[in-house]
Amino acid sequence: MPPPTPPAYFTPVPLDKAYRLLNHGPTVLVSAAHAGQRNVMAAAWACALDFSPPKVTVVLDKATRTRELVEASGEFALQLPTVAMAAMTVAIGTDSAKTHPDKLQQHGVQLFHAPGHADTPLVQGCAAWLLCRVIPEPHNQQTYDLFIGEVVAAWADERVFRNGHWEFDSAPDELRTLHYVAGGQFYATGASVRT
């Protein structure tokens, strides 16, 4: 059972700013739960889709347990792992819950529930979290493995995202988000360039 309390620095993000959590193209962790089962997987193909109401997309392969849970529950969460979570992100993206049913425990994934949202577990240690309700698009889901979700709640670690903006330059480096390129290699979000 996930711990009942969220981590320190877990701060609500207004829904009209939720798209900014994904705008820089980070790797995400996708979590879902249904009928007492829960799982988390890594996904590199996720992005913001719309502003109002905020919507996101994510590609979930048919072979994954997480996709089965998303389809059964109609909900999922996207969360942004940090540099400190790189090895764990690769591990839970590589190991399938179908062949490694204890993968979350094996890789030290700690879950919690956001206040008022007891169905979908969230992953401790991330820089941001977006809780989403599936907008059914059967053709896209079957043909392209593409899921659309409406963001119903969002939070961020206030040390790195506040007042509607990422503040990577003033945050600890281990809170930078990850960008997957292939073969177990990531780039961390870099320095800001303002115009």
CSV table of N, CA, C and O in Angstrom, one decimal, residues 55-183:
chain,number,residue,atom,x,y,z
A,55,LYS,N,-4.6,18.9,-22.0
A,55,LYS,CA,-4.5,17.6,-22.4
A,55,LYS,C,-3.1,17.2,-22.7
A,55,LYS,O,-2.3,18.0,-23.1
A,56,VAL,N,-2.8,15.9,-22.6
A,56,VAL,CA,-1.5,15.3,-22.9
A,56,VAL,C,-1.6,14.1,-23.8
A,56,VAL,O,-2.7,13.5,-23.9
A,57,THR,N,-0.5,13.7,-24.4
A,57,THR,CA,-0.5,12.4,-25.1
A,57,THR,C,0.7,11.6,-24.6
A,57,THR,O,1.7,12.2,-24.1
A,58,VAL,N,0.5,10.3,-24.7
A,58,VAL,CA,1.6,9.4,-24.3
A,58,VAL,C,1.4,8.1,-25.2
A,58,VAL,O,0.3,7.7,-25.4
A,59,VAL,N,2.5,7.5,-25.6
A,59,VAL,CA,2.5,6.3,-26.3
A,59,VAL,C,2.8,5.1,-25.4
A,59,VAL,O,3.8,5.1,-24.6
A,60,LEU,N,1.8,4.2,-25.3
A,60,LEU,CA,1.9,3.0,-24.4
A,60,LEU,C,1.8,1.7,-25.2
A,60,LEU,O,0.7,1.4,-25.8
A,61,ASP,N,2.8,1.0,-25.3
A,61,ASP,CA,2.9,-0.2,-26.1
A,61,ASP,C,1.8,-1.2,-25.6
A,61,ASP,O,1.6,-1.4,-24.4
A,62,LYS,N,1.3,-2.0,-26.6
A,62,LYS,CA,0.2,-3.0,-26.2
A,62,LYS,C,0.8,-4.1,-25.3
A,62,LYS,O,0.0,-4.7,-24.6
A,63,ALA,N,2.1,-4.3,-25.3
A,63,ALA,CA,2.6,-5.4,-24.5
A,63,ALA,C,2.8,-5.1,-23.1
A,63,ALA,O,3.2,-5.9,-22.3
A,64,THR,N,2.5,-3.8,-22.6
A,64,THR,CA,2.8,-3.4,-21.3
A,64,THR,C,1.7,-3.7,-20.3
A,64,THR,O,0.5,-3.5,-20.7
A,65,ARG,N,2.0,-4.0,-19.1
A,65,ARG,CA,1.0,-4.1,-18.0
A,65,ARG,C,0.4,-2.8,-17.7
A,65,ARG,O,-0.8,-2.7,-17.4
A,66,THR,N,1.2,-1.7,-17.7
A,66,THR,CA,0.7,-0.4,-17.4
A,66,THR,C,-0.4,0.0,-18.4
A,66,THR,O,-1.4,0.5,-18.0
A,67,ARG,N,-0.3,-0.3,-19.7
A,67,ARG,CA,-1.3,0.0,-20.6
A,67,ARG,C,-2.6,-0.8,-20.2
A,67,ARG,O,-3.7,-0.2,-20.3
A,68,GLU,N,-2.5,-2.0,-19.9
A,68,GLU,CA,-3.7,-2.8,-19.4
A,68,GLU,C,-4.4,-2.1,-18.3
A,68,GLU,O,-5.6,-2.0,-18.2
A,69,LEU,N,-3.6,-1.6,-17.3
A,69,LEU,CA,-4.2,-0.9,-16.2
A,69,LEU,C,-4.8,0.4,-16.6
A,69,LEU,O,-5.9,0.8,-16.0
A,70,VAL,N,-4.2,1.1,-17.5
A,70,VAL,CA,-4.8,2.4,-18.0
A,70,VAL,C,-6.1,2.1,-18.7
A,70,VAL,O,-7.1,2.8,-18.4
A,71,GLU,N,-6.1,1.1,-19.5
A,71,GLU,CA,-7.3,0.8,-20.3
A,71,GLU,C,-8.5,0.4,-19.3
A,71,GLU,O,-9.6,0.7,-19.5
A,72,ALA,N,-8.1,-0.4,-18.3
A,72,ALA,CA,-9.1,-0.9,-17.3
A,72,ALA,C,-9.6,0.2,-16.4
A,72,ALA,O,-10.8,0.3,-16.1
A,73,SER,N,-8.7,1.1,-16.0
A,73,SER,CA,-9.1,2.2,-15.0
A,73,SER,C,-9.6,3.5,-15.6
A,73,SER,O,-10.3,4.2,-15.0
A,74,GLY,N,-9.1,3.8,-16.8
A,74,GLY,CA,-9.4,5.0,-17.5
A,74,GLY,C,-8.6,6.2,-16.9
A,74,GLY,O,-9.0,7.4,-17.1
A,75,GLU,N,-7.6,5.9,-16.2
A,75,GLU,CA,-6.7,6.9,-15.5
A,75,GLU,C,-5.2,6.6,-15.7
A,75,GLU,O,-4.9,5.4,-15.7
A,76,PHE,N,-4.4,7.6,-15.6
A,76,PHE,CA,-3.0,7.4,-15.5
A,76,PHE,C,-2.3,8.7,-15.0
A,76,PHE,O,-3.0,9.7,-15.0
A,77,ALA,N,-1.1,8.5,-14.5
A,77,ALA,CA,-0.3,9.7,-14.1
A,77,ALA,C,0.9,9.7,-14.9
A,77,ALA,O,1.5,8.7,-15.2
A,78,LEU,N,1.3,10.9,-15.3
A,78,LEU,CA,2.7,11.2,-15.9
A,78,LEU,C,3.5,11.9,-14.8
A,78,LEU,O,3.0,12.8,-14.2
A,79,GLN,N,4.7,11.4,-14.6
A,79,GLN,CA,5.5,12.1,-13.7
A,79,GLN,C,6.9,12.3,-14.3
A,79,GLN,O,7.3,11.4,-15.1
A,80,LEU,N,7.6,13.3,-13.9
A,80,LEU,CA,8.9,13.6,-14.5
A,80,LEU,C,10.0,13.2,-13.5
A,80,LEU,O,10.3,13.8,-12.5
A,81,PRO,N,10.7,12.1,-13.9
A,81,PRO,CA,11.9,11.7,-13.1
A,81,PRO,C,13.0,12.6,-13.2
A,81,PRO,O,13.2,13.4,-14.2
A,82,THR,N,13.9,12.6,-12.2
A,82,THR,CA,15.0,13.5,-12.1
A,82,THR,C,16.3,12.8,-12.4
A,82,THR,O,16.4,11.6,-12.5
A,83,VAL,N,17.4,13.6,-12.5
A,83,VAL,CA,18.7,13.0,-12.7
A,83,VAL,C,19.0,11.9,-11.7
A,83,VAL,O,19.6,10.9,-12.0
A,84,ALA,N,18.6,12.2,-10.4
A,84,ALA,CA,18.9,11.2,-9.4
A,84,ALA,C,18.1,9.9,-9.6
A,84,ALA,O,18.5,8.9,-9.0
A,85,MET,N,17.1,9.9,-10.5
A,85,MET,CA,16.3,8.7,-10.7
A,85,MET,C,16.6,8.0,-12.1
A,85,MET,O,15.9,7.1,-12.5
A,86,ALA,N,17.7,8.4,-12.7
A,86,ALA,CA,18.0,7.9,-14.1
A,86,ALA,C,18.1,6.4,-14.1
A,86,ALA,O,17.5,5.7,-15.0
A,87,ALA,N,18.9,5.8,-13.2
A,87,ALA,CA,19.1,4.3,-13.3
A,87,ALA,C,17.7,3.6,-13.0
A,87,ALA,O,17.4,2.6,-13.7
A,88,MET,N,17.0,4.1,-12.1
A,88,MET,CA,15.7,3.5,-11.8
A,88,MET,C,14.7,3.6,-13.0
A,88,MET,O,14.0,2.7,-13.3
A,89,THR,N,14.8,4.8,-13.7
A,89,THR,CA,14.0,5.0,-14.9
A,89,THR,C,14.3,4.0,-16.0
A,89,THR,O,13.4,3.4,-16.5
A,90,VAL,N,15.5,3.7,-16.2
A,90,VAL,CA,15.9,2.7,-17.2
A,90,VAL,C,15.4,1.3,-16.8
A,90,VAL,O,14.9,0.6,-17.6
A,91,ALA,N,15.6,1.0,-15.5
A,91,ALA,CA,15.3,-0.3,-15.0
A,91,ALA,C,13.8,-0.6,-15.1
A,91,ALA,O,13.4,-1.7,-15.6
A,92,ILE,N,12.9,0.4,-14.7
A,92,ILE,CA,11.5,0.1,-14.8
A,92,ILE,C,11.0,0.3,-16.2
A,92,ILE,O,9.9,-0.2,-16.5
A,93,GLY,N,11.7,0.9,-17.1
A,93,GLY,CA,11.4,0.9,-18.5
A,93,GLY,C,11.8,-0.3,-19.2
A,93,GLY,O,11.3,-0.6,-20.3
A,94,THR,N,12.8,-1.0,-18.7
A,94,THR,CA,13.3,-2.2,-19.3
A,94,THR,C,12.6,-3.5,-18.9
A,94,THR,O,12.2,-4.3,-19.6
A,95,ASP,N,12.4,-3.6,-17.5
A,95,ASP,CA,11.8,-4.7,-17.0
A,95,ASP,C,10.2,-4.6,-17.1
A,95,ASP,O,9.7,-3.6,-16.7
A,96,SER,N,9.6,-5.7,-17.6
A,96,SER,CA,8.2,-5.7,-17.7
A,96,SER,C,7.6,-6.3,-16.4
A,96,SER,O,8.1,-7.3,-15.9
A,97,ALA,N,6.5,-5.8,-16.0
A,97,ALA,CA,5.8,-6.3,-14.8
A,97,ALA,C,5.2,-7.7,-15.2
A,97,ALA,O,4.9,-8.5,-14.3
A,98,LYS,N,5.1,-8.0,-16.5
A,98,LYS,CA,4.5,-9.3,-16.9
A,98,LYS,C,5.6,-10.4,-16.6
A,98,LYS,O,5.2,-11.5,-16.3
A,99,THR,N,6.8,-10.1,-16.7
A,99,THR,CA,7.9,-11.1,-16.4
A,99,THR,C,8.6,-10.8,-15.1
A,99,THR,O,9.3,-11.7,-14.6
A,100,HIS,N,8.5,-9.6,-14.6
A,100,HIS,CA,9.1,-9.2,-13.3
A,100,HIS,C,8.0,-8.6,-12.4
A,100,HIS,O,7.9,-7.4,-12.2
A,101,PRO,N,7.1,-9.4,-11.9
A,101,PRO,CA,5.9,-8.8,-11.1
A,101,PRO,C,6.3,-8.0,-9.9
A,101,PRO,O,5.5,-7.2,-9.5
A,102,ASP,N,7.5,-8.2,-9.4
A,102,ASP,CA,8.0,-7.4,-8.2
A,102,ASP,C,8.9,-6.3,-8.6
A,102,ASP,O,9.7,-5.8,-7.8
A,103,LYS,N,8.9,-5.8,-9.9
A,103,LYS,CA,9.8,-4.9,-10.4
A,103,LYS,C,9.8,-3.6,-9.6
A,103,LYS,O,10.9,-3.0,-9.4
A,104,LEU,N,8.7,-3.1,-9.1
A,104,LEU,CA,8.7,-1.8,-8.4
A,104,LEU,C,9.5,-2.0,-7.1
A,104,LEU,O,10.3,-1.1,-6.7
A,105,GLN,N,9.3,-3.1,-6.4
A,105,GLN,CA,10.0,-3.3,-5.1
A,105,GLN,C,11.5,-3.6,-5.4
A,105,GLN,O,12.4,-3.0,-4.8
A,106,GLN,N,11.7,-4.3,-6.5
A,106,GLN,CA,13.1,-4.7,-6.8
A,106,GLN,C,13.9,-3.4,-7.2
A,106,GLN,O,15.1,-3.3,-6.8
A,107,HIS,N,13.3,-2.4,-7.8
A,107,HIS,CA,14.0,-1.2,-8.2
A,107,HIS,C,13.8,0.0,-7.3
A,107,HIS,O,14.2,1.1,-7.6
A,108,GLY,N,13.2,-0.3,-6.1
A,108,GLY,CA,13.1,0.7,-5.1
A,108,GLY,C,12.1,1.9,-5.4
A,108,GLY,O,12.3,3.0,-4.9
A,109,VAL,N,11.1,1.6,-6.2
A,109,VAL,CA,10.1,2.6,-6.5
A,109,VAL,C,9.1,2.8,-5.3
A,109,VAL,O,8.5,1.8,-4.9
A,110,GLN,N,9.1,4.0,-4.8
A,110,GLN,CA,8.2,4.3,-3.7
A,110,GLN,C,7.0,5.1,-4.2
A,110,GLN,O,7.2,6.1,-5.0
A,111,LEU,N,5.8,4.7,-3.9
A,111,LEU,CA,4.6,5.3,-4.3
A,111,LEU,C,3.9,6.0,-3.2
A,111,LEU,O,4.1,5.7,-2.1
A,112,PHE,N,3.0,7.0,-3.6
A,112,PHE,CA,2.1,7.7,-2.7
A,112,PHE,C,0.9,8.1,-3.4
A,112,PHE,O,0.8,7.9,-4.6
A,113,HIS,N,-0.1,8.5,-2.7
A,113,HIS,CA,-1.3,9.1,-3.3
A,113,HIS,C,-1.4,10.6,-3.0
A,113,HIS,O,-1.1,11.0,-1.8
A,114,ALA,N,-1.9,11.3,-3.9
A,114,ALA,CA,-2.1,12.8,-3.7
A,114,ALA,C,-3.4,12.9,-2.9
A,114,ALA,O,-4.3,12.1,-3.0
A,115,PRO,N,-3.5,13.9,-2.0
A,115,PRO,CA,-4.7,14.1,-1.3
A,115,PRO,C,-5.9,14.3,-2.2
A,115,PRO,O,-5.9,15.0,-3.2
A,116,GLY,N,-6.9,13.5,-1.9
A,116,GLY,CA,-8.1,13.6,-2.7
A,116,GLY,C,-8.1,12.8,-3.9
A,116,GLY,O,-9.1,12.8,-4.7
A,117,HIS,N,-7.0,12.0,-4.2
A,117,HIS,CA,-6.9,11.2,-5.4
A,117,HIS,C,-6.3,9.9,-5.0
A,117,HIS,O,-5.1,9.6,-5.2
A,118,ALA,N,-7.1,9.0,-4.6
A,118,ALA,CA,-6.6,7.7,-4.0
A,118,ALA,C,-6.5,6.6,-5.0
A,118,ALA,O,-6.1,5.5,-4.6
A,119,ASP,N,-6.9,6.8,-6.3
A,119,ASP,CA,-6.9,5.7,-7.2
A,119,ASP,C,-5.6,5.5,-7.9
A,119,ASP,O,-5.1,4.3,-8.0
A,120,THR,N,-5.0,6.5,-8.4
A,120,THR,CA,-3.7,6.3,-9.2
A,120,THR,C,-2.5,6.7,-8.4
A,120,THR,O,-2.4,7.8,-7.9
A,121,PRO,N,-1.6,5.7,-8.2
A,121,PRO,CA,-0.4,6.0,-7.4
A,121,PRO,C,0.6,7.0,-8.2
A,121,PRO,O,0.6,7.0,-9.4
A,122,LEU,N,1.3,7.7,-7.4
A,122,LEU,CA,2.3,8.6,-7.9
A,122,LEU,C,3.7,8.2,-7.4
A,122,LEU,O,3.8,7.5,-6.3
A,123,VAL,N,4.8,8.5,-8.1
A,123,VAL,CA,6.1,8.1,-7.8
A,123,VAL,C,6.8,9.2,-7.0
A,123,VAL,O,6.9,10.3,-7.4
A,124,GLN,N,7.4,8.8,-5.8
A,124,GLN,CA,8.2,9.7,-5.0
A,124,GLN,C,9.4,10.1,-5.7
A,124,GLN,O,10.0,9.4,-6.5
A,125,GLY,N,9.9,11.3,-5.5
A,125,GLY,CA,11.2,11.8,-6.0
A,125,GLY,C,11.2,12.5,-7.3
A,125,GLY,O,12.2,13.0,-7.8
A,126,CYS,N,10.0,12.6,-7.9
A,126,CYS,CA,9.9,13.2,-9.2
A,126,CYS,C,9.9,14.8,-9.1
A,126,CYS,O,9.7,15.3,-8.0
A,127,ALA,N,10.1,15.4,-10.2
A,127,ALA,CA,10.0,16.9,-10.3
A,127,ALA,C,8.6,17.4,-10.5
A,127,ALA,O,8.3,18.5,-10.1
A,128,ALA,N,7.7,16.6,-11.1
A,128,ALA,CA,6.4,17.0,-11.3
A,128,ALA,C,5.5,15.8,-11.6
A,128,ALA,O,6.0,14.7,-11.9
A,129,TRP,N,4.2,16.0,-11.4
A,129,TRP,CA,3.2,14.9,-11.5
A,129,TRP,C,2.0,15.5,-12.2
A,129,TRP,O,1.5,16.5,-11.8
A,130,LEU,N,1.4,14.7,-13.2
A,130,LEU,CA,0.2,15.1,-13.8
A,130,LEU,C,-0.8,13.9,-13.7
A,130,LEU,O,-0.5,12.8,-14.2
A,131,LEU,N,-1.9,14.1,-13.1
A,131,LEU,CA,-2.9,13.1,-13.0
A,131,LEU,C,-3.9,13.3,-14.2
A,131,LEU,O,-4.5,14.4,-14.4
A,132,CYS,N,-4.2,12.2,-14.9
A,132,CYS,CA,-4.9,12.3,-16.2
A,132,CYS,C,-6.1,11.3,-16.3
A,132,CYS,O,-6.0,10.2,-15.8
A,133,ARG,N,-7.2,11.7,-16.9
A,133,ARG,CA,-8.3,10.9,-17.2
A,133,ARG,C,-8.2,10.6,-18.7
A,133,ARG,O,-8.1,11.5,-19.5
A,134,VAL,N,-8.3,9.3,-19.1
A,134,VAL,CA,-8.2,8.9,-20.5
A,134,VAL,C,-9.4,9.5,-21.3
A,134,VAL,O,-10.6,9.4,-20.9
A,135,ILE,N,-9.1,10.1,-22.4
A,135,ILE,CA,-10.1,10.5,-23.4
A,135,ILE,C,-10.1,9.4,-24.4
A,135,ILE,O,-9.2,9.3,-25.2
A,136,PRO,N,-11.1,8.6,-24.4
A,136,PRO,CA,-11.1,7.4,-25.3
A,136,PRO,C,-11.0,7.8,-26.8
A,136,PRO,O,-11.8,8.6,-27.3
A,137,GLU,N,-10.0,7.2,-27.5
A,137,GLU,CA,-9.8,7.4,-28.9
A,137,GLU,C,-9.4,6.0,-29.4
A,137,GLU,O,-8.2,5.7,-29.6
A,138,PRO,N,-10.3,5.0,-29.5
A,138,PRO,CA,-10.0,3.6,-29.9
A,138,PRO,C,-9.1,3.5,-31.1
A,138,PRO,O,-8.2,2.7,-31.1
A,139,HIS,N,-9.4,4.3,-32.1
A,139,HIS,CA,-8.5,4.1,-33.3
A,139,HIS,C,-7.1,4.5,-33.1
A,139,HIS,O,-6.2,3.7,-33.4
A,140,ASN,N,-6.8,5.6,-32.4
A,140,ASN,CA,-5.5,6.0,-32.1
A,140,ASN,C,-4.8,5.0,-31.1
A,140,ASN,O,-3.6,4.7,-31.3
A,141,GLN,N,-5.5,4.6,-30.2
A,141,GLN,CA,-5.0,3.6,-29.2
A,141,GLN,C,-4.6,2.3,-29.8
A,141,GLN,O,-3.5,1.8,-29.6
A,142,GLN,N,-5.4,1.8,-30.7
A,142,GLN,CA,-5.1,0.5,-31.3
A,142,GLN,C,-4.1,0.6,-32.5
A,142,GLN,O,-3.2,-0.2,-32.6
A,143,THR,N,-4.2,1.7,-33.3
A,143,THR,CA,-3.3,1.8,-34.4
A,143,THR,C,-2.0,2.3,-34.1
A,143,THR,O,-1.0,1.9,-34.6
A,144,TYR,N,-1.9,3.3,-33.2
A,144,TYR,CA,-0.7,4.0,-32.9
A,144,TYR,C,-0.2,3.9,-31.5
A,144,TYR,O,0.8,4.5,-31.1
A,145,ASP,N,-1.0,3.2,-30.6
A,145,ASP,CA,-0.6,3.1,-29.2
A,145,ASP,C,-0.7,4.4,-28.5
A,145,ASP,O,0.0,4.6,-27.5
A,146,LEU,N,-1.4,5.4,-29.1
A,146,LEU,CA,-1.4,6.8,-28.6
A,146,LEU,C,-2.6,7.0,-27.7
A,146,LEU,O,-3.7,6.8,-28.1
A,147,PHE,N,-2.3,7.4,-26.5
A,147,PHE,CA,-3.4,7.7,-25.5
A,147,PHE,C,-3.4,9.2,-25.3
A,147,PHE,O,-2.4,9.9,-25.2
A,148,ILE,N,-4.6,9.7,-25.2
A,148,ILE,CA,-4.9,11.2,-24.9
A,148,ILE,C,-5.5,11.2,-23.5
A,148,ILE,O,-6.4,10.4,-23.2
A,149,GLY,N,-4.9,12.1,-22.7
A,149,GLY,CA,-5.5,12.3,-21.3
A,149,GLY,C,-5.8,13.7,-21.0
A,149,GLY,O,-5.0,14.6,-21.5
A,150,GLU,N,-6.9,13.9,-20.3
A,150,GLU,CA,-7.2,15.3,-19.8
A,150,GLU,C,-6.5,15.4,-18.4
A,150,GLU,O,-6.8,14.5,-17.6
A,151,VAL,N,-5.7,16.4,-18.2
A,151,VAL,CA,-5.1,16.6,-16.9
A,151,VAL,C,-6.2,17.1,-15.9
A,151,VAL,O,-6.8,18.1,-16.2
A,152,VAL,N,-6.4,16.3,-14.9
A,152,VAL,CA,-7.4,16.7,-13.9
A,152,VAL,C,-6.7,17.3,-12.6
A,152,VAL,O,-7.4,18.0,-11.8
A,153,ALA,N,-5.4,17.1,-12.4
A,153,ALA,CA,-4.7,17.7,-11.3
A,153,ALA,C,-3.2,17.6,-11.6
A,153,ALA,O,-2.7,16.7,-12.4
A,154,ALA,N,-2.5,18.6,-11.1
A,154,ALA,CA,-1.0,18.6,-11.4
A,154,ALA,C,-0.3,19.2,-10.2
A,154,ALA,O,-0.8,20.1,-9.4
A,155,TRP,N,0.9,18.7,-10.0
A,155,TRP,CA,1.8,19.2,-8.9
A,155,TRP,C,3.2,19.3,-9.4
A,155,TRP,O,3.6,18.6,-10.3
A,156,ALA,N,4.0,20.0,-8.6
A,156,ALA,CA,5.5,20.1,-8.9
A,156,ALA,C,6.2,20.3,-7.7
A,156,ALA,O,5.7,20.7,-6.7
A,157,ASP,N,7.5,19.9,-7.7
A,157,ASP,CA,8.4,20.2,-6.6
A,157,ASP,C,8.7,21.7,-6.7
A,157,ASP,O,9.3,22.2,-7.7
A,158,GLU,N,8.3,22.4,-5.7
A,158,GLU,CA,8.4,23.9,-5.7
A,158,GLU,C,9.9,24.4,-5.7
A,158,GLU,O,10.1,25.5,-6.1
A,159,ARG,N,10.8,23.5,-5.5
A,159,ARG,CA,12.2,23.9,-5.6
A,159,ARG,C,12.7,24.1,-7.0
A,159,ARG,O,13.6,24.8,-7.3
A,160,VAL,N,11.9,23.5,-8.0
A,160,VAL,CA,12.3,23.5,-9.4
A,160,VAL,C,11.3,24.1,-10.3
A,160,VAL,O,11.6,24.5,-11.4
A,161,PHE,N,10.0,24.1,-9.8
A,161,PHE,CA,8.9,24.7,-10.6
A,161,PHE,C,8.0,25.5,-9.7
A,161,PHE,O,7.4,25.0,-8.8
A,162,ARG,N,8.0,26.8,-10.0
A,162,ARG,CA,7.2,27.7,-9.2
A,162,ARG,C,6.7,28.9,-10.0
A,162,ARG,O,7.3,29.3,-11.0
A,163,ASN,N,5.6,29.4,-9.6
A,163,ASN,CA,5.0,30.6,-10.3
A,163,ASN,C,4.8,30.3,-11.8
A,163,ASN,O,5.0,31.2,-12.6
A,164,GLY,N,4.5,29.0,-12.1
A,164,GLY,CA,4.2,28.7,-13.5
A,164,GLY,C,5.4,28.5,-14.4
A,164,GLY,O,5.3,28.4,-15.6
A,165,HIS,N,6.6,28.4,-13.8
A,165,HIS,CA,7.9,28.4,-14.6
A,165,HIS,C,8.9,27.4,-14.0
A,165,HIS,O,9.0,27.3,-12.7
A,166,TRP,N,9.6,26.7,-14.9
A,166,TRP,CA,10.7,25.9,-14.4
A,166,TRP,C,11.8,26.8,-14.0
A,166,TRP,O,12.1,27.8,-14.6
A,167,GLU,N,12.5,26.4,-12.9
A,167,GLU,CA,13.6,27.2,-12.3
A,167,GLU,C,14.8,26.3,-12.1
A,167,GLU,O,15.4,26.2,-11.1
A,168,PHE,N,15.2,25.6,-13.2
A,168,PHE,CA,16.3,24.7,-13.1
A,168,PHE,C,17.6,25.4,-12.7
A,168,PHE,O,18.4,24.8,-12.0
A,169,ASP,N,17.9,26.6,-13.1
A,169,ASP,CA,19.1,27.3,-12.9
A,169,ASP,C,19.4,27.5,-11.4
A,169,ASP,O,20.5,27.5,-10.9
A,170,SER,N,18.3,27.7,-10.6
A,170,SER,CA,18.5,27.9,-9.2
A,170,SER,C,18.2,26.7,-8.3
A,170,SER,O,18.3,26.8,-7.1
A,171,ALA,N,17.9,25.6,-8.9
A,171,ALA,CA,17.5,24.4,-8.2
A,171,ALA,C,18.7,23.4,-8.1
A,171,ALA,O,19.7,23.6,-8.9
A,172,PRO,N,18.8,22.5,-7.2
A,172,PRO,CA,19.9,21.5,-7.2
A,172,PRO,C,19.9,20.7,-8.5
A,172,PRO,O,18.9,20.4,-9.0
A,173,ASP,N,21.1,20.5,-9.0
A,173,ASP,CA,21.3,19.8,-10.3
A,173,ASP,C,20.6,18.4,-10.3
A,173,ASP,O,20.1,18.0,-11.4
A,174,GLU,N,20.5,17.7,-9.1
A,174,GLU,CA,19.9,16.4,-9.1
A,174,GLU,C,18.4,16.5,-9.4
A,174,GLU,O,17.7,15.5,-9.7
A,175,LEU,N,17.8,17.7,-9.4
A,175,LEU,CA,16.3,17.9,-9.7
A,175,LEU,C,16.1,18.1,-11.2
A,175,LEU,O,14.9,18.3,-11.6
A,176,ARG,N,17.1,18.2,-12.0
A,176,ARG,CA,16.9,18.4,-13.5
A,176,ARG,C,16.2,17.2,-14.0
A,176,ARG,O,16.5,16.1,-13.6
A,177,THR,N,15.4,17.4,-15.0
A,177,THR,CA,14.6,16.3,-15.6
A,177,THR,C,15.5,15.7,-16.7
A,177,THR,O,16.5,16.2,-17.2
A,178,LEU,N,15.0,14.5,-17.1
A,178,LEU,CA,15.7,13.7,-18.1
A,178,LEU,C,15.1,13.7,-19.5
A,178,LEU,O,13.9,13.8,-19.6
A,179,HIS,N,16.0,13.6,-20.5
A,179,HIS,CA,15.6,13.5,-21.9
A,179,HIS,C,16.3,12.2,-22.4
A,179,HIS,O,17.6,12.2,-22.6
A,180,TYR,N,15.6,11.2,-22.8
A,180,TYR,CA,16.1,9.9,-23.2
A,180,TYR,C,16.5,10.0,-24.7
A,180,TYR,O,15.7,10.5,-25.5
A,181,VAL,N,17.7,9.5,-25.0
A,181,VAL,CA,18.1,9.5,-26.4
A,181,VAL,C,18.3,8.1,-27.0
A,181,VAL,O,18.2,8.0,-28.2
A,182,ALA,N,18.6,7.1,-26.2
A,182,ALA,CA,18.6,5.7,-26.6
A,182,ALA,C,19.8,5.0,-25.9
A,182,ALA,O,20.7,5.6,-25.4
A,183,GLY,N,19.7,3.7,-25.8
A,183,GLY,CA,20.8,2.9,-25.3
A,183,GLY,C,21.1,3.2,-23.8
A,183,GLY,O,22.3,3.1,-23.4
